[in-house]
Tab-separated table of C-alpha atoms and ligand atoms in Angstrom:
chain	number	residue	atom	x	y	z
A	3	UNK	CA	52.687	-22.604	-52.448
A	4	UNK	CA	51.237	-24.353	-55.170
A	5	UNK	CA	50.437	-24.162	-58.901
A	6	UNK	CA	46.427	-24.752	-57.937
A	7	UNK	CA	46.423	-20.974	-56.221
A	8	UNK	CA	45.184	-18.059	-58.291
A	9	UNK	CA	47.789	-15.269	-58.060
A	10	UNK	CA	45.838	-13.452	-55.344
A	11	UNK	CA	46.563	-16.593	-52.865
A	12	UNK	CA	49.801	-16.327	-53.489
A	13	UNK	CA	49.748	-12.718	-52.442
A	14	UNK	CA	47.731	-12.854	-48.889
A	15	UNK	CA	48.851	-12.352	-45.453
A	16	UNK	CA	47.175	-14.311	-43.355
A	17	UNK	CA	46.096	-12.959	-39.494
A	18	UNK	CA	47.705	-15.275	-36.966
A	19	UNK	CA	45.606	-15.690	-34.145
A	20	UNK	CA	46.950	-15.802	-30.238
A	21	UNK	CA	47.410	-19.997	-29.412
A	22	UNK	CA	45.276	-22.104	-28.579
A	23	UNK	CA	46.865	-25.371	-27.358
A	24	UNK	CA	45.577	-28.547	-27.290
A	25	UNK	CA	48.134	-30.622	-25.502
A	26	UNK	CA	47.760	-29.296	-21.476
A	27	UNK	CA	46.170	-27.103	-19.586
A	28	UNK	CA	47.253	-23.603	-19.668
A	29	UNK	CA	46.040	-20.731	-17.383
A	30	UNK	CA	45.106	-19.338	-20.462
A	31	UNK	CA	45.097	-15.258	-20.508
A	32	UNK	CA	46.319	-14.668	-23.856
A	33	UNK	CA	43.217	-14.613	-26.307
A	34	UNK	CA	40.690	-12.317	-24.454
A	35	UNK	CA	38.449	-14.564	-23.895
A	36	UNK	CA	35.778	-14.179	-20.826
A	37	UNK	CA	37.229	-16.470	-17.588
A	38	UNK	CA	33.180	-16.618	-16.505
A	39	UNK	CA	31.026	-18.924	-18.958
A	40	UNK	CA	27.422	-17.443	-20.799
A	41	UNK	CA	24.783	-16.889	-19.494
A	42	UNK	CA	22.893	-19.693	-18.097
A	43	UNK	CA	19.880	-18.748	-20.041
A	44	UNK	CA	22.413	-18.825	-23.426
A	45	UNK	CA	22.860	-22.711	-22.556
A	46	UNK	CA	19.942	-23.293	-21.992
A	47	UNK	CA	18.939	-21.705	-25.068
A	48	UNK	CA	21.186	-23.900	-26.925
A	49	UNK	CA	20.023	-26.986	-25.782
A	50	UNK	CA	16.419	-26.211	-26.303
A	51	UNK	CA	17.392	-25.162	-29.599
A	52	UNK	CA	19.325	-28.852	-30.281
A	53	UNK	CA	15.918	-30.123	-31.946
A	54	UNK	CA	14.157	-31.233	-35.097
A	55	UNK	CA	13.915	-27.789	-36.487
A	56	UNK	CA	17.551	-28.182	-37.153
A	57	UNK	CA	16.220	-29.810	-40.533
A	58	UNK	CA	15.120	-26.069	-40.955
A	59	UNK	CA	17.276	-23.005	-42.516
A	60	UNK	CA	17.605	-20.636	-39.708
A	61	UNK	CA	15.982	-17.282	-41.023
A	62	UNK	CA	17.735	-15.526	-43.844
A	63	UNK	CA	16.705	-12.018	-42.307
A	64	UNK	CA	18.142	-13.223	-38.457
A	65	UNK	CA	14.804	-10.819	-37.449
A	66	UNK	CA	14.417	-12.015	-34.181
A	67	UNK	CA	18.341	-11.564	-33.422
A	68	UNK	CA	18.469	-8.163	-34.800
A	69	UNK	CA	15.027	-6.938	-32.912
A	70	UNK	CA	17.058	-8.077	-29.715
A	71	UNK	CA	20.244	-5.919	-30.440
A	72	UNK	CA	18.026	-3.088	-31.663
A	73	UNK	CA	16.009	-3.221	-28.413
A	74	UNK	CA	19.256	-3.732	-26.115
A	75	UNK	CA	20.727	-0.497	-28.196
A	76	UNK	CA	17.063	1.629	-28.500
A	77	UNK	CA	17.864	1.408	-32.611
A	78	UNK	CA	15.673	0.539	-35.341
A	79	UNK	CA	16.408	-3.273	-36.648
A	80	UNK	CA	17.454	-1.760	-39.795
A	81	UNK	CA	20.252	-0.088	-38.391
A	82	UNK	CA	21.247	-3.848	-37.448
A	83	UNK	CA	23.434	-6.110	-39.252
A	84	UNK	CA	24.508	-9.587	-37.893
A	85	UNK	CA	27.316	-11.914	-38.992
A	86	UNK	CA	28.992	-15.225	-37.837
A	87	UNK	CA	31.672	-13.103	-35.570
A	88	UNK	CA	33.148	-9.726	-35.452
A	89	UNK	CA	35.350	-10.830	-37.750
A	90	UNK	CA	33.394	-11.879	-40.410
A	91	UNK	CA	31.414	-8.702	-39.727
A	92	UNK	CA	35.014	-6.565	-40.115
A	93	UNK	CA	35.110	-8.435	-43.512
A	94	UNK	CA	31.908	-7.918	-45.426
A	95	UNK	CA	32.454	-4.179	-44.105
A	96	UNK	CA	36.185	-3.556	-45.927
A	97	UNK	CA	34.764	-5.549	-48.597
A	98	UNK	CA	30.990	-3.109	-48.819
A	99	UNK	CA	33.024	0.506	-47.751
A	100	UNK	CA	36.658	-0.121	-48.247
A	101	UNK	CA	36.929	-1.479	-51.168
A	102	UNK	CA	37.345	1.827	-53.274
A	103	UNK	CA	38.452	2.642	-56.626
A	104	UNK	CA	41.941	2.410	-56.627
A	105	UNK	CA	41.878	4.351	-59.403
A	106	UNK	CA	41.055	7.626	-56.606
A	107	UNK	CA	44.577	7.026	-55.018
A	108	UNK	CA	42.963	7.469	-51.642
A	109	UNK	CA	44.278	5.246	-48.328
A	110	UNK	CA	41.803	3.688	-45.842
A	111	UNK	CA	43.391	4.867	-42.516
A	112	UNK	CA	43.916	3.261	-39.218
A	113	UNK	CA	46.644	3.311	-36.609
A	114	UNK	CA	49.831	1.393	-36.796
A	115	UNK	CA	49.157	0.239	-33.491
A	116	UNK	CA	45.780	-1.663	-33.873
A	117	UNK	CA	44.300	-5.274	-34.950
A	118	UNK	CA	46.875	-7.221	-36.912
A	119	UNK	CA	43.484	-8.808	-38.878
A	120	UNK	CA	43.041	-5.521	-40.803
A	121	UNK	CA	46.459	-5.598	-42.607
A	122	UNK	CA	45.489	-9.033	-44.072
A	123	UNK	CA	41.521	-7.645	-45.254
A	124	UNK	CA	43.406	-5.270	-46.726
A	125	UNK	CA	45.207	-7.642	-48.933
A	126	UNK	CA	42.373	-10.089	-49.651
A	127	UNK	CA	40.137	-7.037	-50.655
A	128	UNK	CA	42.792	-5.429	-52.541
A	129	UNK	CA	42.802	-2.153	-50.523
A	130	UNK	CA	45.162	0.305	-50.073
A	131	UNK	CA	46.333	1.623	-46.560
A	132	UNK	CA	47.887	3.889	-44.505
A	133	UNK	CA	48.621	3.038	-40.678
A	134	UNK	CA	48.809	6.137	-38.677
A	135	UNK	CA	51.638	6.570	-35.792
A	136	UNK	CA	49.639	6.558	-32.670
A	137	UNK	CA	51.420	8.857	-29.554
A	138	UNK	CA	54.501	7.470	-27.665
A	139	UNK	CA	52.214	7.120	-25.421
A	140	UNK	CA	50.017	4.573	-27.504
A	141	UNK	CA	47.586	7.275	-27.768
A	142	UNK	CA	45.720	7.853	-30.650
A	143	UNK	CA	45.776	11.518	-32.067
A	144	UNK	CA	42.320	12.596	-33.793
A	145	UNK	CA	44.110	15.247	-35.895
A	146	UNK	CA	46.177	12.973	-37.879
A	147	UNK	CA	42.988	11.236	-39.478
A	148	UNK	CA	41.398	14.947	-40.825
A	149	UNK	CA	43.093	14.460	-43.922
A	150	UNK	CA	42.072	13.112	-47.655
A	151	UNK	CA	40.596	9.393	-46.846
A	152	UNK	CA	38.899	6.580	-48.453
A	153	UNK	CA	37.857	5.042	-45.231
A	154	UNK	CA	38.674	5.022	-41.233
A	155	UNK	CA	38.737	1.984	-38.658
A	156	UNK	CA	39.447	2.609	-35.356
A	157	UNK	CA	39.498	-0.146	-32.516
A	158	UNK	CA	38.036	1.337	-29.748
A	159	UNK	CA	39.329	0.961	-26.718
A	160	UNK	CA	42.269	-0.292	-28.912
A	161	UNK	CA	44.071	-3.361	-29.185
A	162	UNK	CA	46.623	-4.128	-28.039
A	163	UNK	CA	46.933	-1.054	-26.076
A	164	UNK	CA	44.018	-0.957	-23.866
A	165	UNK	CA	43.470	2.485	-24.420
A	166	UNK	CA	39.805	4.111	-25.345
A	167	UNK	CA	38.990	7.029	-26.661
A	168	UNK	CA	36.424	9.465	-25.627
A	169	UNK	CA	33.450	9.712	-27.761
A	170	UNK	CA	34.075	13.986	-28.258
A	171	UNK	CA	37.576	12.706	-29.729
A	172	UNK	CA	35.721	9.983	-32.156
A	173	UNK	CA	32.640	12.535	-32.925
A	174	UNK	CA	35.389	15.146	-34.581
A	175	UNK	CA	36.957	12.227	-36.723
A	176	UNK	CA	33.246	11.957	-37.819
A	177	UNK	CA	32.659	15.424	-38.475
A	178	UNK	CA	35.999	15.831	-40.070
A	179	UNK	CA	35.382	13.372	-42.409
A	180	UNK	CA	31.345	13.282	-43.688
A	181	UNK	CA	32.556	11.722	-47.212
A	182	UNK	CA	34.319	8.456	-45.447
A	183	UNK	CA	33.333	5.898	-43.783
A	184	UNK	CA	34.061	5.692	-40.695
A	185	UNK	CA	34.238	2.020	-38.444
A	186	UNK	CA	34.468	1.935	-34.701
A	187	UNK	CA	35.188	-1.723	-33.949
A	188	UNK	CA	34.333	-1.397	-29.996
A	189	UNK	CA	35.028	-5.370	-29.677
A	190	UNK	CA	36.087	-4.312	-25.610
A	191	UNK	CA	33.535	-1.460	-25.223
A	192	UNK	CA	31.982	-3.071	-22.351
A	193	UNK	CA	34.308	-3.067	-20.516
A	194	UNK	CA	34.499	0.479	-19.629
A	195	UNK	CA	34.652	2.521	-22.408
A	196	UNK	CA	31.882	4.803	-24.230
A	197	UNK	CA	30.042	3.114	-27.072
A	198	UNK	CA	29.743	5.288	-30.528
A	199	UNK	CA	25.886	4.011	-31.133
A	200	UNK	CA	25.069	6.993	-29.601
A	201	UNK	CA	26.608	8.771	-32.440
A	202	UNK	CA	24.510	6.954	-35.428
A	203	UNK	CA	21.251	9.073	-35.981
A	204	UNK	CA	23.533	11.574	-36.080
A	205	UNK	CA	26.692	10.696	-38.764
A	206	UNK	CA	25.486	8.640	-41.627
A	207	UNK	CA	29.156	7.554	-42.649
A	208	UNK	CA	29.779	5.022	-38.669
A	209	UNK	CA	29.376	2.006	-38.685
A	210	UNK	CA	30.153	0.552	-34.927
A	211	UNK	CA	30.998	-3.131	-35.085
A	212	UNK	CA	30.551	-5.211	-31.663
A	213	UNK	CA	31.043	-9.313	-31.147
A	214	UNK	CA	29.564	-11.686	-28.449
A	215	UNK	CA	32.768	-13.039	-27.919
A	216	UNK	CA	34.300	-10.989	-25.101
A	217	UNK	CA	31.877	-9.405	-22.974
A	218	UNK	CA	29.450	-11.926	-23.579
A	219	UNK	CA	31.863	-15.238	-23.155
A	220	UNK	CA	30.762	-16.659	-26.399
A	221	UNK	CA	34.096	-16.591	-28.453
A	222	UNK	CA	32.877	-20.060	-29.313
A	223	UNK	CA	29.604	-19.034	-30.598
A	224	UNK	CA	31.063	-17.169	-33.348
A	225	UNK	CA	28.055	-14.111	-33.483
A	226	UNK	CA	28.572	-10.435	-34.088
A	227	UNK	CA	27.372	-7.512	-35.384
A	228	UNK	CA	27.100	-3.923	-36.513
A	229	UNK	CA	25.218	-0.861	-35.769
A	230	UNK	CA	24.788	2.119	-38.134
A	231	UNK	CA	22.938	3.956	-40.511
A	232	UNK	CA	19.911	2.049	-42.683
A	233	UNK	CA	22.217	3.054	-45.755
A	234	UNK	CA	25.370	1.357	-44.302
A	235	UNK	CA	23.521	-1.520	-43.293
A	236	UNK	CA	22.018	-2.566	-46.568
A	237	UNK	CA	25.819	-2.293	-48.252
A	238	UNK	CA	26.850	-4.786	-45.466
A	239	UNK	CA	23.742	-6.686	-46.246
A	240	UNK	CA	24.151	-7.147	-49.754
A	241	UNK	CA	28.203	-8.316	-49.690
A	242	UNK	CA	26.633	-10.876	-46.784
A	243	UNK	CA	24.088	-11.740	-49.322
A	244	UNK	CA	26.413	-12.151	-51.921
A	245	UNK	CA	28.552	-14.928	-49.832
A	246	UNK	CA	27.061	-16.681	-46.991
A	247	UNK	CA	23.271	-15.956	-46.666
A	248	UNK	CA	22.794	-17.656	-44.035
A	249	UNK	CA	25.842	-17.113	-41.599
A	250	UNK	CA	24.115	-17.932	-38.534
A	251	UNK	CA	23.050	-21.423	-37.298
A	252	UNK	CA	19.633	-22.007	-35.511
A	253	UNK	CA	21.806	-22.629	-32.106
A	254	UNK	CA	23.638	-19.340	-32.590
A	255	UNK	CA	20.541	-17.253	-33.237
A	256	UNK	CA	18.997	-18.371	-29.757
A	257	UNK	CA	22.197	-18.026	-27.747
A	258	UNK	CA	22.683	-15.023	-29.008
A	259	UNK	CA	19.342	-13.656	-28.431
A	260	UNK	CA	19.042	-15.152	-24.605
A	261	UNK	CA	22.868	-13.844	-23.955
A	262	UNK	CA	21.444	-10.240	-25.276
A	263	UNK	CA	18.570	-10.539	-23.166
A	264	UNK	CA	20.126	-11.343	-19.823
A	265	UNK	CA	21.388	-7.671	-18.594
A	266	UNK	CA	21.586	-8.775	-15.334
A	267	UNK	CA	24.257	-11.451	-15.972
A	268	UNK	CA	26.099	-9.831	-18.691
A	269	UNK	CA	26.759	-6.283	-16.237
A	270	UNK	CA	27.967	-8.378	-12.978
A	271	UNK	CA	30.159	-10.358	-15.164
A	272	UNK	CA	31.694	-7.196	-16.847
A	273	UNK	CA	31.881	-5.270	-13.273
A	274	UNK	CA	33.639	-8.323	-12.055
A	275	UNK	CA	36.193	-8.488	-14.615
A	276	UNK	CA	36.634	-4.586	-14.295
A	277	UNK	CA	37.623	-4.665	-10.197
A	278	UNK	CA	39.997	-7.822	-10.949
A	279	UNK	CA	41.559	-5.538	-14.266
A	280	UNK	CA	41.922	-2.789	-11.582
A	281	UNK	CA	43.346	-4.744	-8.663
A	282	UNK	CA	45.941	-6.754	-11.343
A	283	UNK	CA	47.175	-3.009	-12.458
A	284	UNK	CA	47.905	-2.098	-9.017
A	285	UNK	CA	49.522	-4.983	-8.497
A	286	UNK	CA	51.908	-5.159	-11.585
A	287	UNK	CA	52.470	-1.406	-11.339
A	288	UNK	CA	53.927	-2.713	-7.302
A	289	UNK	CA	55.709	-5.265	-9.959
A	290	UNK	CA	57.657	-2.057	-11.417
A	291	UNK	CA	55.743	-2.671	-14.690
A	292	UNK	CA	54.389	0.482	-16.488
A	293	UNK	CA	50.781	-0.338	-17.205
A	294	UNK	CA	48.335	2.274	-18.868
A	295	UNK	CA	44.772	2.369	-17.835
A	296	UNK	CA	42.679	0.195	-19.495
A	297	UNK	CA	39.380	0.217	-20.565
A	298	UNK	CA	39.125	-3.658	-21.974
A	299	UNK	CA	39.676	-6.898	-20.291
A	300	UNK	CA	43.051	-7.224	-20.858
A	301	UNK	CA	46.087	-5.280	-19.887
A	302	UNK	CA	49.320	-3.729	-21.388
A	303	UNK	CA	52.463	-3.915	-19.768
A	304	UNK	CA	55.797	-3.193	-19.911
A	305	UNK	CA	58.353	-4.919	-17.863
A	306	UNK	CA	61.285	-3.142	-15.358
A	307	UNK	CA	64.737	-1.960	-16.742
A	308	UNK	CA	66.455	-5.220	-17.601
A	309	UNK	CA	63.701	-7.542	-17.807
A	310	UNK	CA	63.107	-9.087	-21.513
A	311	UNK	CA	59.128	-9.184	-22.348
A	312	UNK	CA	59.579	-12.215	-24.622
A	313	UNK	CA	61.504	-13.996	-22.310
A	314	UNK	CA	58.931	-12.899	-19.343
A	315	UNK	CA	56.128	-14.771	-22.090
A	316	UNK	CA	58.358	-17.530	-22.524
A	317	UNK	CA	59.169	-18.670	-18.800
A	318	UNK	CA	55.482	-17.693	-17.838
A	319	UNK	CA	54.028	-20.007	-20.569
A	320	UNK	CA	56.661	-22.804	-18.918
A	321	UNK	CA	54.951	-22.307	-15.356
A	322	UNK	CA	51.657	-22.964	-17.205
A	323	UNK	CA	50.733	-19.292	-17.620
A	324	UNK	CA	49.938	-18.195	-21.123
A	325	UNK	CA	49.996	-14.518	-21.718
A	326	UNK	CA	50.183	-12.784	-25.571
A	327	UNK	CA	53.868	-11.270	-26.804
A	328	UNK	CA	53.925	-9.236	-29.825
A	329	UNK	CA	57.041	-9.677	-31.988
A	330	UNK	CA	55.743	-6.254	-33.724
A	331	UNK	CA	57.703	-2.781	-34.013
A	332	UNK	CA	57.359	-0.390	-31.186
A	333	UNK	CA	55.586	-3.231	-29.000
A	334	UNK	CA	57.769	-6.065	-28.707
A	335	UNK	CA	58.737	-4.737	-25.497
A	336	UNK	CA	55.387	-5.126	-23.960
A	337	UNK	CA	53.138	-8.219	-22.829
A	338	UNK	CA	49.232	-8.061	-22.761
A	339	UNK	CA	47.512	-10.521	-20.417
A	340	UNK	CA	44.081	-10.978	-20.054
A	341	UNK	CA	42.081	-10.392	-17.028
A	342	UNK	CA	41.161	-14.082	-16.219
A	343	UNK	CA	39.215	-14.216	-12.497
A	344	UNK	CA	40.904	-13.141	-9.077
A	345	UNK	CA	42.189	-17.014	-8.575
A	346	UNK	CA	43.869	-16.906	-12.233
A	347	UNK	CA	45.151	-13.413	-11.236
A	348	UNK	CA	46.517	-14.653	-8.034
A	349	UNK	CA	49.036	-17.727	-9.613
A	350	UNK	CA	50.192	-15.321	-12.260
A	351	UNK	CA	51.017	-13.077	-10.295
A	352	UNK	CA	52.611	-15.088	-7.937
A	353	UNK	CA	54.377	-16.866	-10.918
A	354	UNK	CA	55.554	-13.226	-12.168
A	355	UNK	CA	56.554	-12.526	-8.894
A	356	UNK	CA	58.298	-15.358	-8.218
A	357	UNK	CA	59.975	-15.440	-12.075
A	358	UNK	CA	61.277	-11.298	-11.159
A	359	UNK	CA	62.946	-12.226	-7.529
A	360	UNK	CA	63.863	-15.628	-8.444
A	361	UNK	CA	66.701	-17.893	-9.804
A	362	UNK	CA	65.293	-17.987	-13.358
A	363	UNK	CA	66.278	-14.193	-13.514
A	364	UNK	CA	69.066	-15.145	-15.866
A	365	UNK	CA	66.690	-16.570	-18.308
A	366	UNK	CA	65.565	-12.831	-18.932
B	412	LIG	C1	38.345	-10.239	-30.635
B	412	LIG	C2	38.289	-9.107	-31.611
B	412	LIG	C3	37.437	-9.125	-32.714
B	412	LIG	C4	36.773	-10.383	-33.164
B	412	LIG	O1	35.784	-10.892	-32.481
B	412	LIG	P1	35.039	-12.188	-33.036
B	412	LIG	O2	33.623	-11.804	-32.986
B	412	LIG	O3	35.401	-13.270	-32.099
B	412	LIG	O4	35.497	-12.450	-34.441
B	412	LIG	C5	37.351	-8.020	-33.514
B	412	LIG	N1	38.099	-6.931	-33.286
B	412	LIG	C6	38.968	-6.888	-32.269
B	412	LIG	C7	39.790	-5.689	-32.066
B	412	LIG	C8	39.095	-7.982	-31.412
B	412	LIG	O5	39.981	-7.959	-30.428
């Protein structure tokens, strides 16, 4: 706190992200990032890119970038907007569509059980919300967002659960709601669920947000991006424009564009991370845990009768395994871990295994 801060300081709630420790080496599957590095060709890129031209602003318009993702998606660049992360993309977006009149009364929907960074946008931008129970299952139930709106987001698959939904399912939030916008932030589509792009020629009011940080295993890259109508677009555009107009460094631009352009390496290292996701569930369902099927590279579990989640974190992260524990209503009785590869899988596992059987069972 200090006297300095304007009032609406004061009042934010800032997102707190998963760790990232400094001091040893962790086997580190609690941030979602990819265990395989980028592309080759995106190192390379970098490097080349590492030159005079640095002097240079990169281009304002980021044309070559967005002809790359409009290619890669068979969309028109216009339908392309690029910003320095997902996140920063999620931002400009509440700030161009969310931000209503608060004067209408209206609630910008999404479901209690969904990323903790939209709470705090909503507080920065001043916007007022409604989260939406999902199922006891986790799942999220379409009908409950056909009601009076001023806006939709919708992680899918979501987070933390791990659960997608099917495109049918997203299409009738669309159709229910043509005076809304409506955001799909598909930041683990790739990894098995169906993307909404499909959808945009179609409903004027998506927007479908993506990153390069997952999939792509540039979380350190900072690039991501949306995909929607022209119309949309240009709203993003101009917030963008109105802030940071030029988000993306020269380096960025050509990783980004040679991590786009390698298919080849970007589907084997999604397939791979898919068969280790499917052999882990097995294997922690053999645990006793109750898992549901995910469609992202991470997983959602829930221990045996008698077995404390947090404590589960807490003596993992002492045997050098970091997983993510939510200390949130309705999931604090769950761990996520992210799908690192089969080595990774193997010592947690054997660390869970060993934690569950063991002597430390009184620590639970
Ligand atoms: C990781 C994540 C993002 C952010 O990705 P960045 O591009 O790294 O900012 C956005 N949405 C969800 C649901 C995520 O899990």
């Amino acid at each position: 706190m200090s006297k300095f801060w304007s009032k609406s300081t004061h009042n934010l709630a800032p997102y707190s992200p998963g760790e990232q420790p400094q001091d040893k080496q962790y086997i580190k599957l609690n941030t979602n990032e990819n265990p395989y590095p980028p592309s080759p060709l995106a190192i390379q890129a970098m490097h080349d890119a590492a030159n005079e031209d640095m002097r240079l602003y990169p281009d304002p318009e980021l044309k070559k970038l967005k002809d790359a993702i409009a290619e890669f998606y068979a969309v028109s660049p216009e339908q392309v907007f690029v910003g320095n992360s997902s996140d920063e993309v999620l931002a400009h977006t509440f700030a161009a569509l969310f931000k209503q009149d608060r004067q209408k009364n209206k609630s910008l929907l999404f479901p209690d059980i969904s990323y903790s960074l939209y709470p705090s946008f909503c507080r920065l931008f001043d916007i007022k919300y409604e989260q939406i129970p999902v199922a006891d299952d986790f799942t999220i139930q379409v009908d409950d967002y056909k009601k009076d709106n001023s806006g939709i987001i919708i992680v899918n698959p979501n987070a933390p659960t791990c659960i997608a939904l099917s495109l049918d399912k997203i299409e009738s939030i669309l159709k229910a709601n043509p005076d809304s916008p409506v955001v799909i932030d598909e930041a683990y589509v790739d990894f098995g669920a169906q993307t909404a792009i499909a959808l945009i020629n179609k409903y004027p009011n998506l927007l479908v947000t993506q990153t390069f940080s997952k999939s792509r295993s540039l979380a350190g890259l900072r690039v991501g991006f949306a995909v929607g109508s022209a119309e949309l677009i240009e709203g993003v555009e101009r917030v963008k424009n109105s802030f940071n107009p030029f988000p993306l460094d020269r380096i960025a631009v050509a990783a980004a564009i040679a991590s786009i352009n390698d298919k080849n390496y970007f589907e084997s290292t999604c397939k791979k991370i898919i068969k280790t996701r499917n052999e882990t569930r097995e294997q922690l369902i053999s645990l006793g845990f109750e898992v549901s099927v995910s469609s992202t590279n991470f997983l959602f579990a829930k221990p045996k009768e008698g077995i404390n989640a947090e404590s589960l974190y807490l003596s993992l992260k002492e045997k050098g395994v970091l997983i993510r524990y939510f200390n949130a209503p309705r999931i604090d009785g769950y761990i996520r871990i992210t799908i690192g590869t089969d080595k990774e899988m193997a010592v947690f596992l054997e660390k869970i295994e060993s934690l569950m059987q063991g002597q430390t069972i009184n620590n639970f």
